[in-house]
């Protein structure tokens, strides 16, 4: 595909409708209609998309406009609708000096909710905010809040987790493991519980080479680990933080380690409750809805591409031929909602009797199986890191960020020693020179500190960039086949329909707008600046190689290797 032509089309053409149809009802829509849905992690990336999707799509009718990816860049996929979800219970906590209400206000001021705000200004009335904190026992919920949840919630979508790879083990277990266990304990008491969906990660069992849609033996007993961290004093916690890598080995970080523990907790409760587990791989910006290319974080691939585009990351330790199992966030959201519907359909008749729940076991009843959905692209629509860099650089030529440190100059190597050498040449020496110049002009040096963070980030993601996994996704394929034709439109989770060339056009523009916070209005100025920087770049390269050539020439002459 000619990305340049795609770029020109994206800039010059108005939105054109390739498909419009009124969808009055679908099986998935009917399942969520008039339901009270409890959502955790609603202020996070996936959580806010779940809220938006439920409020926007579940209604008497919706108008879907099938648009190509390049036509949706920075624009909303318009849909007329009437909200029919009865209520969303949003669990949230104060953070970074902001109250729960302030965080909620920030959430709904996001561009993600632009359509809802325009077409239904009162949509916030459907959201009930509840103070909660997964780090605290029983989620820090008051007795009144628990009672409300137990008597009103029907569906639980658990999207909250501490996703920091370098989080202390104690906090990671408190939030990810104990928080999920305590939420399941509350779900057990919900009077009319129809569904519980847990969003995990495809890498929860990353020590395995082949990852099937099944539960694996956890690295430790979850309940014992909860008891361990609850009994920790400061001295023991400090010791644990120093030795954590040895303790969690072969898991590379506390995030995936605690996700593995949590899945075992979910497995145990899955014998009693209608639970589905969705395991997305590397989640990146949206493909189409509610707007193409939207993201709110620089985790994983988002951070890498943003760093490369800004001229900050110039060398990485990665195998270009490796598959990058990436998944757009809206595909994940659609999978969560569709898998929830299928779980309800398949398990609505096997809820245990209250006395069986009380005893914590099912006597004489076959234990139902909790389905796991590996939400991945590697099998059906693979893409290599080499292709990712190619698409990103090609698109980046048409939409460079104005405030970049330098032009895109990206290199990769699989050799660890070469990487360490190039890191000095490409990152540390230029950073030292720039910081020295800043000191001379009496400004605060900051580039070296920036690269310390970059290298820490690179170390964290190196394991996943260079690892090789095979993910089975038969349950996801089966789910797609069971969706009605209308649901396949409304809850599109067919990875094969993603055109990566088109997607990266949307994605790179989205990163520029939503992460770099640069509007399209400064695009011409940014392109002009990059052309100037490119001239300077090649001038510096010419001078650099000329100096080395002269040094080699005089060195050879000095030792008698050259004769004239």
mmCIF file with all atom_site columns, C-alpha atoms in Angstrom, residues 1 5 91 149 172 189 224 320 335 419 446 461 471 489 491 497 530 532 547 564:
data_model
loop_
_atom_site.group_PDB
_atom_site.id
_atom_site.type_symbol
_atom_site.label_atom_id
_atom_site.label_alt_id
_atom_site.label_comp_id
_atom_site.label_asym_id
_atom_site.label_entity_id
_atom_site.label_seq_id
_atom_site.pdbx_PDB_ins_code
_atom_site.Cartn_x
_atom_site.Cartn_y
_atom_site.Cartn_z
_atom_site.occupancy
_atom_site.B_iso_or_equiv
_atom_site.pdbx_formal_charge
_atom_site.auth_seq_id
_atom_site.auth_comp_id
_atom_site.auth_asym_id
_atom_site.auth_atom_id
_atom_site.pdbx_PDB_model_num
ATOM 1  C CA . UNK A 1 1   ? 0.000   0.000   0.000  1.00 0.00 ? 1   UNK A CA 1
ATOM 2  C CA . UNK A 1 5   ? -1.267  8.333   -1.126 1.00 0.00 ? 5   UNK A CA 1
ATOM 3  C CA . UNK A 1 91  ? -15.116 2.194   41.423 1.00 0.00 ? 91  UNK A CA 1
ATOM 4  C CA . UNK A 1 149 ? -23.291 -3.322  44.941 1.00 0.00 ? 149 UNK A CA 1
ATOM 5  C CA . UNK A 1 172 ? 1.487   -5.481  43.275 1.00 0.00 ? 172 UNK A CA 1
ATOM 6  C CA . UNK A 1 189 ? -22.731 -12.186 47.450 1.00 0.00 ? 189 UNK A CA 1
ATOM 7  C CA . UNK A 1 224 ? -0.175  -17.659 51.074 1.00 0.00 ? 224 UNK A CA 1
ATOM 8  C CA . UNK A 1 320 ? 13.510  -7.083  14.009 1.00 0.00 ? 320 UNK A CA 1
ATOM 9  C CA . UNK A 1 335 ? -13.854 -9.002  22.910 1.00 0.00 ? 335 UNK A CA 1
ATOM 10 C CA . UNK A 1 419 ? 23.724  -2.512  22.017 1.00 0.00 ? 419 UNK A CA 1
ATOM 11 C CA . UNK A 1 446 ? 18.072  17.403  31.660 1.00 0.00 ? 446 UNK A CA 1
ATOM 12 C CA . UNK A 1 461 ? 10.387  -4.142  27.751 1.00 0.00 ? 461 UNK A CA 1
ATOM 13 C CA . UNK A 1 471 ? -0.657  -18.154 21.575 1.00 0.00 ? 471 UNK A CA 1
ATOM 14 C CA . UNK A 1 489 ? -20.319 -5.157  13.161 1.00 0.00 ? 489 UNK A CA 1
ATOM 15 C CA . UNK A 1 491 ? -18.568 -5.715  18.462 1.00 0.00 ? 491 UNK A CA 1
ATOM 16 C CA . UNK A 1 497 ? -9.860  -7.434  9.317  1.00 0.00 ? 497 UNK A CA 1
ATOM 17 C CA . UNK A 1 530 ? 12.431  18.460  10.237 1.00 0.00 ? 530 UNK A CA 1
ATOM 18 C CA . UNK A 1 532 ? 16.133  21.753  8.336  1.00 0.00 ? 532 UNK A CA 1
ATOM 19 C CA . UNK A 1 547 ? 37.266  13.374  11.232 1.00 0.00 ? 547 UNK A CA 1
ATOM 20 C CA . UNK A 1 564 ? 53.749  7.770   -1.016 1.00 0.00 ? 564 UNK A CA 1
#
